[in-house]
Amino acid sequence: MPKLTINGKELEVPAGTNLIQAAKQVGSEVPHFCYHPGLSVAGNCRMCLVEIEKAPKLQIACNTAVTEGMVVFTESEKVKKARQGVMEFLLLNHPIDCPICDCAGECYLQDYYMAHDKAPSRTEEPKNKKAKAEDIGPHVMLDKERCVLCSRCVRFTDEISKTHELGIFGRGSTEEIDLAPGMRLENDYSGNVVDLCPVGALTDKDFRFKSRPWFLRETNTVCGGCAMGCNIVLNTNLNPYNKVGQKRAYRIYPRENAEVNQFWICDEGRYSYHAIDENRKEGASLSGTPVTLDFGLARFSEGLKKAIAAGADQVAFLLSPQMTTEELTAWKELAAALGVTQVAYGDDIKRTGKADAFLMKADKNPNTAGAAALGIAPAAAPLLAKAADGSLKALVVVDHELANAAELAGKLEFFAFVATHNTPTDKAAHVSLPRAMYVEQDGHFTNVQGKVQEVKKAMEPIGEAKGGVELAAQLSMRLLPVKATA
Amino acid sequence: MSSPIFLTKNFKNPEAQTYDGYVKAGGYAALKKALTMKPEEIIEEVKKGNLRGRGGAGFPAGVKWGFLPKNYTGPKYLCVNADEGEPGTFKDGPLMEFDPHQMLEGIAITCYATDIHSAYVYIRGEFHKAFRAVELAIEECYAKGIFGPNVMGSNFSLECRPHPGAGAYICGEETGLISSLEGKKGFPKLKPPFPAIKGLFDCPTLVNNVETLACVPHIINMGAEAWAALGCEKNGGTKLYCVSGQISKPGLYELPHSVTLKELLYDHCGGPLSGRTIKAVIPGGSSAKILKAPDEIDVRMDFDSLGKAGTMLGSAAVIVIDDSTSMVRALDNLLRFYAHESCGQCTPCREGTKWISKIIRRVANGQGEIEDLDKILGILTNMVGNTICVLADAAAFPAESFIKKFRPEFEEYIKRGKRMSMTGWREEAVPKAMAGAH
């Protein structure tokens, strides 16, 4: 491991580390636009110039690997002057339309201007005019004037999505990012270019003009869109409402995890946050008629008690791999305490969808591996067959959409449902309880790689919804004798 | 003039453009001789012959060849840089057009010396005639066994292909050329890794200028000592000087390196046009710093002497500017070129070249302020040395030297706020309001 000195501080880092990463370890941020750890080094923004002893010129930190005995200065006068120069060049033809720019508040140009420039503009020449607000794909808008031509988005489409939609066209100061002829930025990962864009050149149609970033709260959590469990940041309103019809979640963007999703997320996961606010089940219902949660719980426990009294072997629980491991455990324990042995999760009737060789998995449940690890049977079909042929009296279903729900409701003495969203099954069930989504409670998911990842509560559950653990606790209070503790 | 010529000796012999004519004029003898030598011996000869790269940087060619990795068994490439685009330069075009076999012989010897089996000749898009000449000559070479599996009956095999560029100045930069040849946009690449380690298609690559390669057969023919003796210390052989601008006899001159700029202009090129005096000379293509006449032109035209004089030999394109030309207008013209040709990859070059070009355009339009000159000099310091390739420097050097060496003329121009044509002062004033809205 080479030893080097950065700003007078000695450190030892693995060979091959570049100076941006090494400087970070001594607490020095080297500003950069084009460098991104997930992409190849382009070295074109020239913002990361640093001074290296014995080097005749300033060197770009992103393309300079550490060597033994290297002496680096990231804050010398020469470096500061070069940075200020680059900032001046970048802002020369930048429209500085921050007040109407969606990126304001999370823009590298703004941040670096305050940190490294702070000088008034010296130019008197007219600025270059380029196209603004160009629709380049289903999710992304392009503003060529704001672009700093760092080529991150181009490299993303070349190296990560491998779809090659974007390119740099033209030359010199008239150069611009554009679509390859005849193409649109239409791939399953297109939203990532918005996160990559250090300025407001690429903006997300979904998020445009919805909120200023400083009005948003960040929660580090895990995407519940599929079995991959990509690490994400969920942006929510600073003071989220908990009523249906109020926008609480604003966007999802990926969080670095080298072992799971690196720096990326698919568009399906990115826009899955809409489900947090849309069509949510806010309260309990009896065959579709809304009731209070208390009433729903009472009916739920009464029905279940009656069925168990008639014979626990005719009762079945069908749990969901949408639930966190904690929820699954609570319901599994509840079933065990009640003497119910027929407990399964629907691996065979799970939600499935588009898959690829990168991040998208066909299994659209975030916790299939977690349910399997708990030893719950992955077979819903036999239970449902039993329910259909009349050999079951009671069935509790969590978050599985059943095609024959209405038929089951007629056959079963007690058909209960626990769900996060309003669905036809929800209307058919005798009793239905509202469950909090994974973003509304703390817990864990186990992804397809077997990694147990923490899911964090980003907001209060909507309406009267409760997490699966609390619902199980409420039911057990009503169903089970209270034991005195020592 | 009476000095010996080598590179241009076949220029007036149209027959030499064909294989047979070239052989009749003594061609391919050097290749035959080289094939009997060991590759290391050839490299040693070129080193001893003090052959400096003719593309502009003047790096010793033999040393450059030695940078290719030894005992490397994968493919290696030779890229011949025939993308001659430096304003004022017109030597590679004629070399290919009038004597294509000379360059091809140089290619064959170079490839043999460096164990390269594929060569690409990257020819500037505008050079239709040169491209056709090289293409025909290469076809002939394949037919006559110069290229192909057994070069002149030896075990050495060599493939050679011409490739037309699309007319971008930046593709004459060696890594820009490699990008373009790979089918990408002509963006210069980050160094390190250098092309000798990781160049064309990520393989070790040698990039040499046409004139450099054209010199190689002559070194082999006459021997390193004789070639070195033609020039001066550390600058062996003869050099092609492209003289243009306001001079009596502009043209392409093959002269020993030891010639001085003054001799070149007054003895060989007949001095200034009648009734004019030479005001300034750009000695090595538009990217070189300008020299003031008459004080600074008594300098030897070799890479080291001009380097010491604070400028460079570059591509040896001598551009003469006499007293009828406005330096402001001349600089405006130059800077427009660089702003147009900047590839746009690096921020300082992309924005800087355009910015100084816009300022000097405003100054040339009679709307400049004295402070603009210092502003330009300040902008230049943020450009020089801060980019991937040297295009930013190439734009900054002339701008800096023009303004610093001819500051009184710039100030006078600004003060008068009047329009000046390329050929002299014109007296009508330009009202500020009419000269373009800002």
CSV table of N, CA, C and O in Angstrom, one decimal, chain A residues 73-147:
chain,number,residue,atom,x,y,z
A,73,PHE,N,-1.1,18.6,-2.9
A,73,PHE,CA,-1.8,19.8,-2.3
A,73,PHE,C,-3.1,20.0,-3.0
A,73,PHE,O,-3.1,20.2,-4.2
A,74,THR,N,-4.1,19.9,-2.2
A,74,THR,CA,-5.5,20.1,-2.9
A,74,THR,C,-6.0,21.5,-2.6
A,74,THR,O,-7.1,21.9,-3.1
A,75,GLU,N,-5.3,22.3,-1.8
A,75,GLU,CA,-5.8,23.6,-1.4
A,75,GLU,C,-4.8,24.7,-1.6
A,75,GLU,O,-4.9,25.7,-0.9
A,76,SER,N,-3.8,24.4,-2.4
A,76,SER,CA,-2.8,25.5,-2.6
A,76,SER,C,-3.3,26.6,-3.4
A,76,SER,O,-4.4,26.5,-4.1
A,77,GLU,N,-2.6,27.7,-3.4
A,77,GLU,CA,-3.1,28.9,-4.2
A,77,GLU,C,-3.2,28.6,-5.6
A,77,GLU,O,-4.2,29.1,-6.3
A,78,LYS,N,-2.3,27.8,-6.2
A,78,LYS,CA,-2.3,27.5,-7.6
A,78,LYS,C,-3.6,26.7,-7.9
A,78,LYS,O,-4.3,26.9,-8.9
A,79,VAL,N,-3.9,25.8,-7.0
A,79,VAL,CA,-5.1,24.9,-7.2
A,79,VAL,C,-6.3,25.8,-7.1
A,79,VAL,O,-7.2,25.7,-7.9
A,80,LYS,N,-6.4,26.7,-6.1
A,80,LYS,CA,-7.6,27.5,-5.9
A,80,LYS,C,-7.8,28.4,-7.1
A,80,LYS,O,-8.9,28.6,-7.6
A,81,LYS,N,-6.7,28.9,-7.7
A,81,LYS,CA,-6.8,29.8,-8.9
A,81,LYS,C,-7.4,29.0,-10.1
A,81,LYS,O,-8.3,29.5,-10.8
A,82,ALA,N,-6.8,27.8,-10.2
A,82,ALA,CA,-7.3,26.9,-11.4
A,82,ALA,C,-8.8,26.6,-11.2
A,82,ALA,O,-9.5,26.6,-12.2
A,83,ARG,N,-9.2,26.3,-10.0
A,83,ARG,CA,-10.6,25.9,-9.7
A,83,ARG,C,-11.5,27.1,-10.1
A,83,ARG,O,-12.5,27.0,-10.7
A,84,GLN,N,-11.0,28.3,-9.6
A,84,GLN,CA,-11.8,29.5,-9.9
A,84,GLN,C,-11.9,29.7,-11.4
A,84,GLN,O,-13.0,30.1,-11.9
A,85,GLY,N,-10.8,29.5,-12.0
A,85,GLY,CA,-10.8,29.6,-13.5
A,85,GLY,C,-11.8,28.7,-14.2
A,85,GLY,O,-12.6,29.1,-15.0
A,86,VAL,N,-11.8,27.4,-13.7
A,86,VAL,CA,-12.7,26.5,-14.3
A,86,VAL,C,-14.2,26.9,-14.0
A,86,VAL,O,-15.0,26.8,-14.9
A,87,MET,N,-14.4,27.3,-12.8
A,87,MET,CA,-15.8,27.7,-12.5
A,87,MET,C,-16.2,28.9,-13.4
A,87,MET,O,-17.3,29.0,-13.8
A,88,GLU,N,-15.3,29.8,-13.6
A,88,GLU,CA,-15.6,31.0,-14.4
A,88,GLU,C,-15.9,30.5,-15.8
A,88,GLU,O,-16.9,31.0,-16.4
A,89,PHE,N,-15.2,29.6,-16.3
A,89,PHE,CA,-15.4,29.1,-17.7
A,89,PHE,C,-16.8,28.4,-17.7
A,89,PHE,O,-17.5,28.5,-18.7
A,90,LEU,N,-17.1,27.6,-16.7
A,90,LEU,CA,-18.3,26.8,-16.7
A,90,LEU,C,-19.5,27.7,-16.7
A,90,LEU,O,-20.6,27.5,-17.3
A,91,LEU,N,-19.4,28.8,-15.9
A,91,LEU,CA,-20.5,29.7,-15.8
A,91,LEU,C,-20.6,30.7,-16.9
A,91,LEU,O,-21.6,31.4,-17.0
A,92,LEU,N,-19.6,30.8,-17.8
A,92,LEU,CA,-19.6,31.7,-18.8
A,92,LEU,C,-20.8,31.7,-19.7
A,92,LEU,O,-21.4,32.7,-20.0
A,93,ASN,N,-21.1,30.5,-20.2
A,93,ASN,CA,-22.3,30.4,-21.0
A,93,ASN,C,-23.5,29.7,-20.3
A,93,ASN,O,-24.5,29.3,-21.0
A,94,HIS,N,-23.4,29.5,-19.0
A,94,HIS,CA,-24.5,28.9,-18.3
A,94,HIS,C,-25.6,30.0,-18.1
A,94,HIS,O,-25.3,31.1,-17.8
A,95,PRO,N,-26.8,29.6,-18.3
A,95,PRO,CA,-27.9,30.6,-18.2
A,95,PRO,C,-28.1,31.2,-16.8
A,95,PRO,O,-28.7,32.3,-16.7
A,96,ILE,N,-27.6,30.5,-15.8
A,96,ILE,CA,-27.9,31.0,-14.4
A,96,ILE,C,-29.3,31.2,-14.2
A,96,ILE,O,-29.8,32.2,-13.7
A,97,ASP,N,-30.1,30.3,-14.6
A,97,ASP,CA,-31.6,30.4,-14.4
A,97,ASP,C,-32.0,29.6,-13.2
A,97,ASP,O,-33.1,28.9,-13.2
A,98,CYS,N,-31.2,29.6,-12.1
A,98,CYS,CA,-31.5,28.9,-10.9
A,98,CYS,C,-32.9,29.0,-10.4
A,98,CYS,O,-33.5,28.1,-9.9
A,99,PRO,N,-33.5,30.2,-10.4
A,99,PRO,CA,-34.8,30.4,-9.8
A,99,PRO,C,-35.9,29.5,-10.5
A,99,PRO,O,-36.9,29.1,-9.9
A,100,ILE,N,-35.6,29.1,-11.8
A,100,ILE,CA,-36.6,28.3,-12.4
A,100,ILE,C,-36.0,26.9,-12.7
A,100,ILE,O,-36.6,26.1,-13.5
A,101,CYS,N,-34.8,26.6,-12.1
A,101,CYS,CA,-34.2,25.3,-12.4
A,101,CYS,C,-34.5,24.4,-11.3
A,101,CYS,O,-34.4,24.7,-10.1
A,102,ASP,N,-34.9,23.2,-11.7
A,102,ASP,CA,-35.3,22.1,-10.8
A,102,ASP,C,-34.1,21.6,-9.9
A,102,ASP,O,-34.3,21.0,-8.9
A,103,CYS,N,-32.9,21.9,-10.4
A,103,CYS,CA,-31.7,21.4,-9.7
A,103,CYS,C,-31.2,22.3,-8.6
A,103,CYS,O,-30.4,21.9,-7.8
A,104,ALA,N,-31.8,23.5,-8.6
A,104,ALA,CA,-31.3,24.5,-7.6
A,104,ALA,C,-31.4,23.8,-6.2
A,104,ALA,O,-32.4,23.2,-5.8
A,105,GLY,N,-30.3,23.9,-5.4
A,105,GLY,CA,-30.3,23.4,-4.1
A,105,GLY,C,-29.6,22.1,-4.0
A,105,GLY,O,-29.1,21.7,-3.0
A,106,GLU,N,-29.4,21.4,-5.2
A,106,GLU,CA,-28.6,20.2,-5.2
A,106,GLU,C,-27.7,20.2,-6.5
A,106,GLU,O,-27.5,19.2,-7.1
A,107,CYS,N,-27.3,21.4,-6.8
A,107,CYS,CA,-26.5,21.7,-8.0
A,107,CYS,C,-25.0,21.8,-7.7
A,107,CYS,O,-24.7,22.6,-6.8
A,108,TYR,N,-24.2,21.1,-8.4
A,108,TYR,CA,-22.8,21.2,-8.2
A,108,TYR,C,-22.3,22.6,-8.5
A,108,TYR,O,-21.4,23.1,-7.8
A,109,LEU,N,-22.8,23.2,-9.5
A,109,LEU,CA,-22.4,24.6,-9.9
A,109,LEU,C,-22.6,25.5,-8.8
A,109,LEU,O,-21.8,26.4,-8.5
A,110,GLN,N,-23.8,25.4,-8.2
A,110,GLN,CA,-24.1,26.3,-7.1
A,110,GLN,C,-23.2,26.1,-5.9
A,110,GLN,O,-22.6,27.0,-5.3
A,111,ASP,N,-23.1,24.8,-5.5
A,111,ASP,CA,-22.2,24.5,-4.4
A,111,ASP,C,-20.8,24.9,-4.6
A,111,ASP,O,-20.2,25.5,-3.7
A,112,TYR,N,-20.3,24.6,-5.8
A,112,TYR,CA,-18.9,24.9,-6.0
A,112,TYR,C,-18.7,26.4,-6.2
A,112,TYR,O,-17.6,26.9,-5.9
A,113,TYR,N,-19.7,27.1,-6.7
A,113,TYR,CA,-19.5,28.5,-6.8
A,113,TYR,C,-19.3,29.1,-5.4
A,113,TYR,O,-18.5,30.0,-5.2
A,114,MET,N,-20.1,28.7,-4.5
A,114,MET,CA,-20.0,29.2,-3.1
A,114,MET,C,-18.7,28.8,-2.5
A,114,MET,O,-18.1,29.5,-1.7
A,115,ALA,N,-18.3,27.6,-2.8
A,115,ALA,CA,-17.1,27.0,-2.1
A,115,ALA,C,-15.8,27.5,-2.8
A,115,ALA,O,-14.8,27.6,-2.1
A,116,HIS,N,-15.8,27.6,-4.1
A,116,HIS,CA,-14.5,27.8,-4.8
A,116,HIS,C,-14.4,29.0,-5.7
A,116,HIS,O,-13.4,29.3,-6.3
A,117,ASP,N,-15.5,29.8,-5.9
A,117,ASP,CA,-15.4,30.9,-6.8
A,117,ASP,C,-15.8,32.2,-6.2
A,117,ASP,O,-14.9,33.0,-5.8
A,118,LYS,N,-17.0,32.4,-6.0
A,118,LYS,CA,-17.6,33.6,-5.3
A,118,LYS,C,-17.1,34.9,-6.0
A,118,LYS,O,-17.1,36.0,-5.4
A,119,ALA,N,-16.7,34.8,-7.3
A,119,ALA,CA,-16.3,36.0,-8.0
A,119,ALA,C,-17.4,36.5,-9.0
A,119,ALA,O,-18.1,35.6,-9.5
A,120,PRO,N,-17.5,37.8,-9.1
A,120,PRO,CA,-18.5,38.2,-10.1
A,120,PRO,C,-18.1,37.9,-11.5
A,120,PRO,O,-16.9,37.7,-11.8
A,121,SER,N,-19.0,37.8,-12.4
A,121,SER,CA,-18.7,37.5,-13.8
A,121,SER,C,-17.9,38.6,-14.5
A,121,SER,O,-18.2,39.8,-14.3
A,122,ARG,N,-16.9,38.2,-15.3
A,122,ARG,CA,-16.1,39.2,-16.0
A,122,ARG,C,-16.6,39.4,-17.4
A,122,ARG,O,-16.0,40.2,-18.2
A,123,THR,N,-17.5,38.6,-17.9
A,123,THR,CA,-17.8,38.6,-19.3
A,123,THR,C,-18.8,39.7,-19.7
A,123,THR,O,-19.7,40.0,-18.9
A,124,GLU,N,-18.5,40.2,-20.8
A,124,GLU,CA,-19.5,41.2,-21.4
A,124,GLU,C,-20.1,40.6,-22.7
A,124,GLU,O,-20.9,41.2,-23.3
A,125,GLU,N,-19.6,39.5,-23.1
A,125,GLU,CA,-20.0,38.9,-24.4
A,125,GLU,C,-21.3,38.2,-24.2
A,125,GLU,O,-21.7,37.8,-23.2
A,126,PRO,N,-22.1,38.2,-25.3
A,126,PRO,CA,-23.4,37.5,-25.3
A,126,PRO,C,-23.2,36.0,-25.0
A,126,PRO,O,-22.3,35.5,-25.6
A,127,LYS,N,-24.1,35.4,-24.3
A,127,LYS,CA,-24.0,34.0,-24.0
A,127,LYS,C,-24.5,33.2,-25.2
A,127,LYS,O,-25.3,33.6,-26.0
A,128,ASN,N,-23.9,32.0,-25.3
A,128,ASN,CA,-24.4,31.0,-26.3
A,128,ASN,C,-25.8,30.6,-26.1
A,128,ASN,O,-26.2,30.4,-24.9
A,129,LYS,N,-26.6,30.6,-27.1
A,129,LYS,CA,-28.0,30.1,-27.0
A,129,LYS,C,-28.1,28.7,-27.4
A,129,LYS,O,-27.6,28.3,-28.5
A,130,LYS,N,-28.8,27.9,-26.6
A,130,LYS,CA,-29.0,26.5,-27.0
A,130,LYS,C,-30.4,26.1,-26.7
A,130,LYS,O,-31.1,26.9,-26.0
A,131,ALA,N,-30.8,24.9,-27.1
A,131,ALA,CA,-32.2,24.5,-26.9
A,131,ALA,C,-32.4,24.2,-25.4
A,131,ALA,O,-31.6,23.7,-24.7
A,132,LYS,N,-33.6,24.6,-24.9
A,132,LYS,CA,-34.0,24.4,-23.5
A,132,LYS,C,-35.3,23.5,-23.5
A,132,LYS,O,-36.0,23.5,-24.4
A,133,ALA,N,-35.4,22.8,-22.4
A,133,ALA,CA,-36.6,21.9,-22.2
A,133,ALA,C,-36.9,21.0,-23.4
A,133,ALA,O,-38.0,21.1,-24.0
A,134,GLU,N,-36.0,20.2,-23.7
A,134,GLU,CA,-36.2,19.3,-24.8
A,134,GLU,C,-36.7,18.0,-24.2
A,134,GLU,O,-36.1,17.4,-23.3
A,135,ASP,N,-37.7,17.4,-24.8
A,135,ASP,CA,-38.2,16.1,-24.4
A,135,ASP,C,-37.4,15.0,-25.0
A,135,ASP,O,-37.5,14.8,-26.2
A,136,ILE,N,-36.5,14.4,-24.2
A,136,ILE,CA,-35.7,13.4,-24.9
A,136,ILE,C,-36.0,11.9,-24.6
A,136,ILE,O,-35.4,11.0,-25.1
A,137,GLY,N,-37.0,11.7,-23.7
A,137,GLY,CA,-37.4,10.4,-23.4
A,137,GLY,C,-38.6,10.4,-22.5
A,137,GLY,O,-39.1,11.4,-22.1
A,138,PRO,N,-39.1,9.2,-22.2
A,138,PRO,CA,-40.3,9.1,-21.3
A,138,PRO,C,-40.2,9.7,-19.9
A,138,PRO,O,-41.1,10.2,-19.3
A,139,HIS,N,-38.9,9.8,-19.5
A,139,HIS,CA,-38.7,10.2,-18.1
A,139,HIS,C,-37.9,11.5,-18.0
A,139,HIS,O,-37.8,12.1,-16.9
A,140,VAL,N,-37.2,11.9,-19.0
A,140,VAL,CA,-36.1,12.9,-18.9
A,140,VAL,C,-36.3,14.1,-19.8
A,140,VAL,O,-36.7,13.9,-21.0
A,141,MET,N,-36.0,15.2,-19.3
A,141,MET,CA,-36.0,16.5,-20.1
A,141,MET,C,-34.6,17.0,-20.1
A,141,MET,O,-33.8,16.8,-19.2
A,142,LEU,N,-34.2,17.6,-21.2
A,142,LEU,CA,-32.8,18.1,-21.4
A,142,LEU,C,-32.8,19.6,-21.6
A,142,LEU,O,-33.6,20.1,-22.4
A,143,ASP,N,-32.0,20.3,-20.9
A,143,ASP,CA,-31.7,21.7,-21.1
A,143,ASP,C,-30.3,21.8,-21.5
A,143,ASP,O,-29.4,21.7,-20.7
A,144,LYS,N,-30.1,22.1,-22.8
A,144,LYS,CA,-28.7,22.1,-23.3
A,144,LYS,C,-27.9,23.3,-22.8
A,144,LYS,O,-26.7,23.3,-22.7
A,145,GLU,N,-28.6,24.4,-22.4
A,145,GLU,CA,-27.9,25.6,-22.0
A,145,GLU,C,-27.2,25.4,-20.6
A,145,GLU,O,-26.2,25.9,-20.3
A,146,ARG,N,-27.9,24.6,-19.8
A,146,ARG,CA,-27.4,24.4,-18.4
A,146,ARG,C,-26.3,23.4,-18.4
A,146,ARG,O,-25.5,23.3,-17.4
A,147,CYS,N,-26.1,22.6,-19.4
A,147,CYS,CA,-25.2,21.5,-19.5
A,147,CYS,C,-23.8,21.9,-19.3
A,147,CYS,O,-23.4,22.9,-19.9
